[in-house]
Short mmCIF file of C-alpha atoms in Angstrom, two decimals:
data_model
loop_
_atom_site.label_atom_id
_atom_site.label_comp_id
_atom_site.label_asym_id
_atom_site.label_seq_id
_atom_site.Cartn_x
_atom_site.Cartn_y
_atom_site.Cartn_z
CA MET A 1446 -24.43 -1.59 1.70
CA PHE A 1447 -22.55 -3.29 -1.10
CA ARG A 1448 -24.73 -4.97 -3.69
CA ARG A 1449 -23.40 -7.47 -6.19
CA PRO A 1450 -23.98 -6.52 -9.84
CA GLU A 1451 -26.67 -8.35 -11.72
CA LYS A 1452 -25.47 -11.35 -13.70
CA PRO A 1453 -25.09 -10.41 -17.38
CA ARG A 1454 -26.63 -12.55 -20.09
CA ILE A 1455 -24.35 -14.87 -22.09
CA LEU A 1456 -23.36 -13.70 -25.58
CA SER A 1457 -21.70 -15.94 -28.14
CA THR A 1458 -18.86 -14.66 -30.32
CA SER A 1459 -21.29 -14.27 -33.19
CA ASP A 1460 -23.62 -12.25 -30.94
CA ALA A 1461 -20.77 -9.90 -30.03
CA ALA A 1462 -20.13 -9.23 -33.70
CA GLN A 1463 -23.78 -8.35 -34.46
CA PRO A 1464 -25.44 -4.98 -33.76
CA LEU A 1465 -28.09 -4.89 -31.11
CA SER A 1466 -31.67 -4.33 -32.11
CA PRO A 1467 -32.49 -0.65 -32.83
CA GLY A 1468 -34.96 -0.46 -29.98
CA ILE A 1469 -32.48 -1.64 -27.37
CA ASP A 1470 -29.57 0.33 -28.83
CA LYS A 1471 -31.53 3.59 -28.94
CA GLY A 1472 -32.19 3.59 -25.20
CA ARG A 1473 -28.54 3.07 -24.21
CA HIS A 1474 -25.99 5.74 -23.42
CA LEU A 1475 -24.02 6.90 -26.48
CA ALA A 1476 -20.75 5.96 -24.77
CA VAL A 1477 -21.91 2.36 -24.31
CA ARG A 1478 -23.09 2.13 -27.92
CA LEU A 1479 -19.71 3.40 -29.16
CA ASP A 1480 -17.90 1.02 -26.83
CA ASP A 1481 -19.96 -1.91 -28.13
CA ALA A 1482 -19.17 -0.91 -31.71
CA TRP A 1483 -15.44 -0.85 -30.85
CA LEU A 1484 -15.75 -4.25 -29.17
CA ARG A 1485 -17.40 -5.73 -32.27
CA PHE A 1486 -14.62 -4.33 -34.46
CA GLN A 1487 -11.92 -5.65 -32.09
CA THR A 1488 -13.53 -9.09 -32.02
CA ARG A 1489 -13.78 -9.39 -35.82
CA LEU A 1490 -10.18 -8.21 -36.25
CA ALA A 1491 -8.87 -10.54 -33.52
CA ILE A 1492 -10.62 -13.58 -35.02
CA ARG A 1493 -9.31 -12.70 -38.49
CA ARG A 1494 -5.76 -12.48 -37.10
CA GLY A 1495 -6.01 -15.85 -35.41
CA ARG A 1496 -6.12 -14.56 -31.84
CA VAL A 1497 -7.14 -17.21 -29.33
CA GLU A 1498 -9.22 -17.09 -26.18
CA THR A 1499 -6.94 -16.54 -23.17
CA VAL A 1500 -7.65 -16.27 -19.44
CA ILE A 1501 -5.51 -13.77 -17.52
CA PRO A 1502 -5.70 -14.79 -13.83
CA TYR A 1503 -5.59 -12.29 -10.96
CA THR A 1504 -5.03 -12.86 -7.25
CA GLY A 1505 -8.27 -13.59 -5.42
CA TYR A 1506 -9.23 -13.69 -1.76
CA GLY A 1507 -11.88 -15.05 0.53
CA THR A 1508 -12.79 -16.66 3.83
CA THR A 1509 -13.00 -20.29 4.88
CA SER A 1510 -16.50 -20.43 3.31
CA TRP A 1511 -16.17 -18.48 0.03
CA VAL A 1512 -13.69 -17.24 -2.58
CA ARG A 1513 -13.76 -14.09 -4.69
CA VAL A 1514 -12.39 -15.11 -8.10
CA LEU A 1515 -10.84 -12.41 -10.30
CA ALA A 1516 -9.68 -12.81 -13.91
CA ARG A 1517 -10.09 -11.43 -17.44
CA VAL A 1518 -10.76 -13.23 -20.73
CA VAL A 1519 -9.27 -11.75 -23.92
CA ARG A 1520 -8.24 -12.81 -27.40
CA SER A 1521 -4.46 -12.79 -27.60
CA ASP A 1522 -1.59 -13.88 -29.81
CA PRO A 1523 -1.18 -17.69 -29.56
CA ARG A 1524 2.50 -17.20 -28.69
CA ASP A 1525 1.57 -15.06 -25.68
CA ALA A 1526 -1.11 -17.54 -24.64
CA ALA A 1527 1.45 -20.33 -24.75
CA GLY A 1528 3.93 -18.33 -22.67
CA HIS A 1529 6.57 -18.16 -25.38
CA ALA A 1530 7.35 -14.44 -24.98
CA ASN A 1531 10.79 -13.70 -23.58
CA PRO A 1532 11.47 -11.24 -20.71
CA LEU A 1533 12.34 -8.41 -23.11
CA GLN A 1534 8.81 -8.63 -24.47
CA GLU A 1535 7.08 -8.26 -21.12
CA SER A 1536 6.40 -4.54 -21.59
CA MET A 1537 5.02 -5.17 -25.08
CA ARG A 1538 2.77 -7.89 -23.70
CA GLY A 1539 1.47 -5.34 -21.16
CA TRP A 1540 0.78 -2.92 -24.01
CA ARG A 1541 -1.08 -5.66 -25.87
CA ASN A 1542 -3.38 -6.09 -22.87
CA PHE A 1543 -4.92 -2.71 -23.74
CA VAL A 1544 -5.61 -3.56 -27.37
CA SER A 1545 -6.54 -7.23 -26.92
CA ALA A 1546 -10.20 -7.83 -27.61
CA PRO A 1547 -12.07 -8.83 -24.45
CA VAL A 1548 -14.36 -11.84 -24.75
CA ALA A 1549 -17.68 -10.41 -23.67
CA HIS A 1550 -19.74 -12.64 -21.39
CA ALA A 1551 -17.27 -15.52 -21.74
CA SER A 1552 -18.15 -18.79 -20.01
CA VAL A 1553 -15.37 -19.73 -17.60
CA GLN A 1554 -14.82 -22.95 -15.68
CA VAL A 1555 -13.31 -22.35 -12.24
CA THR A 1556 -11.94 -25.34 -10.34
CA ILE A 1557 -11.63 -24.93 -6.57
CA ALA A 1558 -10.52 -27.87 -4.43
CA GLY A 1559 -11.51 -30.31 -7.15
CA THR A 1560 -14.98 -28.85 -7.75
CA VAL A 1561 -15.76 -27.18 -11.09
CA HIS A 1562 -17.91 -24.03 -11.12
CA ASP A 1563 -19.30 -22.44 -14.30
CA VAL A 1564 -19.22 -18.65 -14.14
CA GLU A 1565 -19.61 -15.79 -16.59
CA ALA A 1566 -17.50 -12.75 -17.44
CA ASP A 1567 -19.01 -9.29 -17.88
CA ARG A 1568 -19.17 -7.32 -21.13
CA GLY A 1569 -15.52 -6.32 -20.71
CA GLY A 1570 -14.35 -9.91 -20.24
CA VAL A 1571 -13.77 -9.41 -16.51
CA VAL A 1572 -14.58 -12.28 -14.15
CA ASP A 1573 -15.47 -11.07 -10.65
CA VAL A 1574 -17.54 -13.68 -8.85
CA ARG A 1575 -17.97 -15.00 -5.35
CA ILE A 1576 -18.08 -18.78 -5.08
CA GLU A 1577 -18.96 -20.81 -2.00
CA ALA A 1578 -16.04 -23.08 -1.08
CA ALA A 1579 -14.53 -24.58 2.06
CA LEU A 1580 -10.78 -23.84 2.27
CA ASP A 1581 -8.31 -23.56 5.11
CA PRO A 1582 -6.71 -20.18 5.89
CA GLY A 1583 -3.62 -19.37 3.88
CA TRP A 1584 -2.68 -19.38 0.21
CA HIS A 1585 -4.30 -21.74 -2.29
CA THR A 1586 -4.25 -22.22 -6.04
CA ILE A 1587 -7.34 -22.45 -8.22
CA THR A 1588 -7.55 -23.05 -11.99
CA LEU A 1589 -9.53 -21.31 -14.73
CA GLN A 1590 -10.34 -22.17 -18.34
CA SER A 1591 -12.54 -20.56 -20.96
CA GLY A 1592 -13.59 -22.43 -24.08
CA SER A 1593 -10.51 -23.85 -25.78
CA SER A 1594 -8.08 -21.72 -23.77
CA GLY A 1595 -5.27 -23.24 -21.78
CA ILE A 1596 -5.81 -23.95 -18.10
CA VAL A 1597 -4.26 -21.21 -15.94
CA GLU A 1598 -3.61 -21.05 -12.21
CA ALA A 1599 -4.61 -18.18 -9.92
CA PRO A 1600 -3.50 -17.67 -6.31
CA VAL A 1601 -6.15 -16.94 -3.68
CA GLU A 1602 -5.60 -15.77 -0.14
CA ILE A 1603 -8.00 -17.23 2.41
CA VAL A 1604 -8.30 -15.01 5.47
CA ALA A 1605 -8.58 -16.74 8.84
CA ASP A 1606 -11.94 -16.45 10.56
CA ASP A 1607 -10.33 -14.92 13.65
CA ALA A 1608 -8.30 -12.30 11.73
CA ASP A 1609 -8.93 -8.86 13.18
CA PHE A 1610 -6.42 -6.67 11.33
CA GLY A 1611 -5.51 -6.00 7.69
CA VAL A 1612 -4.02 -3.43 5.34
CA VAL A 1613 -5.62 -1.64 2.40
CA SER A 1614 -3.02 0.27 0.38
CA ASP A 1615 -3.20 2.66 -2.53
CA ILE A 1616 -0.58 2.06 -5.27
CA ASP A 1617 0.29 5.16 -7.32
CA ASP A 1618 2.31 7.67 -5.25
CA THR A 1619 1.94 5.42 -2.20
CA VAL A 1620 3.96 2.25 -2.83
CA MET A 1621 5.47 3.49 -6.11
CA VAL A 1622 6.60 6.97 -7.13
CA THR A 1623 4.55 8.00 -10.14
CA ALA A 1624 6.09 11.45 -10.69
CA LEU A 1625 3.86 12.15 -13.69
CA PRO A 1626 1.05 14.60 -14.37
CA ARG A 1627 -2.23 12.83 -13.74
CA PRO A 1628 -3.55 13.57 -17.27
CA PHE A 1629 -0.61 11.55 -18.67
CA LEU A 1630 -0.83 8.72 -16.14
CA ALA A 1631 -3.19 6.60 -18.26
CA ALA A 1632 -0.95 6.87 -21.32
CA TRP A 1633 2.09 5.99 -19.21
CA ASN A 1634 0.35 2.94 -17.78
CA THR A 1635 -0.72 1.88 -21.27
CA PHE A 1636 2.40 2.30 -23.35
CA VAL A 1637 5.39 2.48 -20.99
CA LEU A 1638 4.74 0.82 -17.66
CA ASN A 1639 6.60 -2.35 -16.77
CA GLU A 1640 8.10 -3.58 -13.54
CA HIS A 1641 11.37 -1.75 -14.25
CA ALA A 1642 9.81 1.59 -15.19
CA ARG A 1643 8.96 2.98 -11.77
CA THR A 1644 10.66 3.60 -8.47
CA PRO A 1645 9.34 2.13 -5.21
CA THR A 1646 8.51 4.67 -2.54
CA PRO A 1647 11.42 4.78 -0.06
CA GLY A 1648 10.84 2.60 3.00
CA MET A 1649 7.35 1.41 2.11
CA ALA A 1650 8.32 -2.20 1.32
CA VAL A 1651 10.19 -2.41 4.63
CA LEU A 1652 7.18 -0.92 6.42
CA TYR A 1653 4.82 -3.51 4.94
CA GLU A 1654 7.26 -6.29 5.76
CA ARG A 1655 7.35 -5.16 9.40
CA ILE A 1656 3.54 -5.13 9.48
CA ALA A 1657 3.45 -8.64 8.01
CA ARG A 1658 5.97 -9.87 10.58
CA THR A 1659 3.95 -8.31 13.41
CA ALA A 1660 0.62 -9.70 12.15
CA PRO A 1661 1.37 -12.73 9.92
CA THR A 1662 -2.33 -13.49 9.29
CA ALA A 1663 -3.18 -9.92 8.24
CA PRO A 1664 -4.27 -9.66 4.60
CA VAL A 1665 -2.70 -6.91 2.47
CA LEU A 1666 -4.89 -5.64 -0.37
CA TYR A 1667 -3.84 -3.10 -2.99
CA LEU A 1668 -6.66 -0.73 -3.98
CA SER A 1669 -6.14 1.40 -7.08
CA THR A 1670 -8.06 3.23 -9.79
CA GLY A 1671 -5.79 1.54 -12.37
CA ALA A 1672 -7.23 -0.77 -15.02
CA TRP A 1673 -7.26 -4.54 -14.77
CA ASN A 1674 -5.09 -4.51 -17.90
CA VAL A 1675 -2.02 -3.54 -15.84
CA ALA A 1676 -2.57 -6.07 -13.03
CA PRO A 1677 0.13 -8.54 -14.22
CA THR A 1678 2.66 -5.73 -14.52
CA LEU A 1679 1.80 -4.35 -11.08
CA SER A 1680 2.15 -7.84 -9.61
CA ARG A 1681 5.66 -8.12 -11.04
CA PHE A 1682 6.55 -4.66 -9.73
CA LEU A 1683 5.36 -5.48 -6.21
CA SER A 1684 7.12 -8.84 -6.21
CA ARG A 1685 10.35 -7.41 -7.59
CA ASN A 1686 10.42 -4.77 -4.86
CA LEU A 1687 9.57 -7.24 -2.08
CA TYR A 1688 6.11 -5.99 -1.18
CA PRO A 1689 3.85 -8.58 0.48
CA ALA A 1690 1.74 -10.60 -1.94
CA GLY A 1691 -1.91 -9.66 -1.93
CA PRO A 1692 -5.00 -9.18 -4.09
CA LYS A 1693 -5.22 -6.08 -6.27
CA LEU A 1694 -8.60 -4.37 -6.50
CA LEU A 1695 -8.53 -2.54 -9.83
CA THR A 1696 -11.25 -1.38 -12.18
CA ASP A 1697 -12.38 -1.82 -15.76
CA TRP A 1698 -11.90 1.33 -17.82
CA GLY A 1699 -14.61 2.48 -20.16
CA PRO A 1700 -18.13 3.86 -20.05
CA THR A 1701 -20.95 2.93 -17.71
CA PRO A 1702 -24.66 2.82 -18.60
CA ASP A 1703 -25.02 6.50 -17.63
CA ARG A 1704 -21.63 8.19 -18.08
CA TRP A 1705 -18.63 8.40 -20.40
CA PHE A 1706 -15.98 7.37 -17.89
CA ARG A 1707 -15.95 5.30 -14.72
CA SER A 1708 -15.35 7.11 -11.44
CA GLY A 1709 -12.11 6.14 -9.72
CA ARG A 1710 -13.33 7.63 -6.44
CA GLU A 1711 -16.53 5.59 -6.61
CA HIS A 1712 -14.49 2.43 -7.30
CA LYS A 1713 -12.49 2.99 -4.11
CA ARG A 1714 -15.60 3.78 -2.08
CA THR A 1715 -17.51 0.69 -3.19
CA SER A 1716 -14.44 -1.52 -2.73
CA LEU A 1717 -14.04 -0.36 0.87
CA GLU A 1718 -17.76 -0.82 1.53
CA ARG A 1719 -17.52 -4.36 0.17
CA LEU A 1720 -14.55 -5.18 2.42
CA ALA A 1721 -16.46 -3.88 5.45
CA ALA A 1722 -19.37 -6.19 4.59
CA GLU A 1723 -17.17 -9.20 3.81
CA PHE A 1724 -14.88 -8.86 6.84
CA PRO A 1725 -16.97 -7.18 9.57
CA HIS A 1726 -14.48 -8.09 12.32
CA ILE A 1727 -11.34 -6.74 10.62
CA LYS A 1728 -9.94 -3.32 11.45
CA TRP A 1729 -8.06 -1.94 8.46
CA LEU A 1730 -4.95 0.19 8.29
CA LEU A 1731 -5.77 2.46 5.33
CA VAL A 1732 -2.66 3.71 3.52
CA GLY A 1733 -2.72 6.39 0.82
CA ASP A 1734 -1.25 9.76 -0.17
CA ASP A 1735 -2.27 13.40 0.09
CA GLY A 1736 -2.51 13.97 -3.66
CA GLN A 1737 -6.20 14.54 -4.37
CA HIS A 1738 -8.72 12.03 -2.98
CA ASP A 1739 -7.40 9.37 -0.59
CA GLU A 1740 -7.85 11.47 2.54
CA ALA A 1741 -11.47 12.30 1.72
CA ILE A 1742 -12.34 8.70 0.76
CA TYR A 1743 -10.72 7.22 3.87
CA SER A 1744 -12.28 9.87 6.11
CA GLU A 1745 -15.75 9.14 4.74
CA PHE A 1746 -15.26 5.40 5.22
CA ALA A 1747 -13.99 5.92 8.79
CA HIS A 1748 -17.07 8.00 9.66
CA HIS A 1749 -19.41 5.34 8.30
CA HIS A 1750 -17.48 2.32 9.61
CA PRO A 1751 -15.36 3.36 12.61
CA GLN A 1752 -15.40 -0.24 13.84
CA ASN A 1753 -13.53 -1.29 10.68
CA VAL A 1754 -10.65 1.23 10.80
CA ARG A 1755 -7.55 0.81 12.98
CA ALA A 1756 -5.68 3.85 11.65
CA ILE A 1757 -5.18 5.98 8.54
CA ALA A 1758 -1.65 6.54 7.21
CA ILE A 1759 -1.07 9.21 4.58
CA ARG A 1760 2.14 9.62 2.61
CA GLN A 1761 3.01 13.29 2.14
CA LEU A 1762 4.04 14.00 -1.43
CA SER A 1763 7.04 16.20 -2.13
CA VAL A 1764 6.37 19.62 -3.63
CA GLY A 1765 7.27 18.34 -7.10
CA GLU A 1766 5.14 15.22 -6.75
CA ALA A 1767 2.17 17.28 -5.52
CA VAL A 1768 2.41 19.61 -8.52
CA LEU A 1769 2.46 16.67 -10.92
CA ALA A 1770 -0.40 14.99 -9.07
CA GLY A 1771 -2.56 18.07 -9.57
CA GLY A 1772 -2.12 19.46 -6.06
CA ARG A 1773 -2.76 18.24 -2.57
CA SER A 1774 -6.10 17.36 -1.11
CA LYS A 1775 -7.87 20.58 -0.13
CA SER A 1776 -10.04 19.01 2.54
CA GLY A 1777 -7.34 16.97 4.29
CA GLY A 1778 -8.27 14.33 6.82
CA GLN A 1779 -11.48 15.17 8.67
CA PRO A 1780 -11.54 14.45 12.42
CA THR A 1781 -12.53 10.85 13.12
CA PRO A 1782 -12.90 10.34 16.88
CA GLY A 1783 -10.98 7.31 18.12
CA ILE A 1784 -9.18 6.72 14.82
CA PRO A 1785 -5.60 7.99 14.59
CA TRP A 1786 -4.19 9.67 11.47
CA ILE A 1787 -0.49 9.71 10.73
CA TYR A 1788 1.44 11.64 8.09
CA ALA A 1789 4.96 11.02 6.82
CA PRO A 1790 6.86 11.42 3.53
CA ASP A 1791 8.13 7.82 3.46
CA GLY A 1792 7.87 4.38 5.00
CA ALA A 1793 10.44 5.05 7.72
CA GLY A 1794 8.42 7.97 9.08
CA MET A 1795 5.22 5.93 9.03
CA SER A 1796 6.95 2.98 10.67
CA ALA A 1797 8.04 5.06 13.68
CA GLN A 1798 4.53 6.42 14.20
CA LEU A 1799 2.87 3.02 13.77
CA GLU A 1800 5.22 1.69 16.43
CA GLU A 1801 3.92 4.34 18.81
CA LEU A 1802 0.37 3.23 18.02
CA GLY A 1803 1.26 -0.41 18.71
CA ILE A 1804 0.43 -1.51 15.16
CA ILE A 1805 4.06 -2.51 14.65
CA HIS A 1806 5.89 -4.10 17.55
CA SER A 1807 9.18 -2.41 18.32
CA SER A 1808 10.80 -5.84 18.70
CA VAL A 1809 9.93 -6.73 15.09
CA ARG A 1810 12.62 -5.58 12.71
CA SER A 1811 12.98 -5.88 8.97
CA ALA A 1812 15.07 -8.75 7.72
CA ASP A 1813 17.40 -6.08 6.25
CA GLU A 1814 17.94 -4.33 9.56
CA PRO A 1815 20.77 -5.52 11.83
CA GLU A 1816 19.86 -6.65 15.31
CA GLN A 1817 21.24 -4.82 18.32
CA GLY A 1818 24.85 -5.78 18.89
CA ASP A 1819 25.45 -7.00 15.29
#
């Protein structure tokens, strides 16, 4: 069962720059102590350079009775905060997201339908809170502000109460071709990635469009082990390549209280568990690839929550992609009675099989496909 994390205590900027008491510091994992020391250094340097508090909004989601608000608070160059960067600087702005000092435990004002809610970021500046609110199904805009930062807008998708189908999609090697060794993927995401730097997986955008046209109320969520830092860049990539808009469920890199690095597999598992608890009546189409872990994670979820899985679709990597990804999953998809698995190297192959399963109606065509007789 998904459990919400405990609410962290509020720290002021001066608190963040001061060492913790020896007694508290001694009992914490070395990785966390080093991370806190780096955060204090970043904060002092950012303040000295005139960096200002900035809210980076992410796409949220919810039901007609609550909203999950996602954002990150950092100290950034005033020119970036004011939106003065030109398009040629977009990739540099993405790079800056990795070196911008997060505002630990920032106080953030969230305005939803005219009501202001005071919430708190975590130690990495990430806002991930659930707020009770009454909104109609569809897309809405909320606003966020932290301290003296500018007011920013964030889209939220409200899922209809009677929705019974949705899509959860992996990103790397599923909707975009990564074609990089996994050990270098983090560096690529940090220093190179922008919306022009990767290739969309053939046919996947058309596949998702056909799904959206078949089930217009179905939410599409993008689940990845990538860091929140790259969320704006991923949003531009998805929009540029005509993928359906939807929330991105990413993670915050760095240590945890008991380990040096966060587990990407655990992030995907807990995210799926949370969706099952939040939307108990939705059956998800789970889309991933056969490089490493998606099959095992989806299979485990399907065994635990068969009532929440409509089908599992796995993109088969090419030989070259599989080598770069570190090989294919050794376990493969484990039998899940009543839940179909499909495999295909691209969106066209998946589309044909999903038609056979009735998930896509054969009468629904992509806007790019000519109708019979044209």
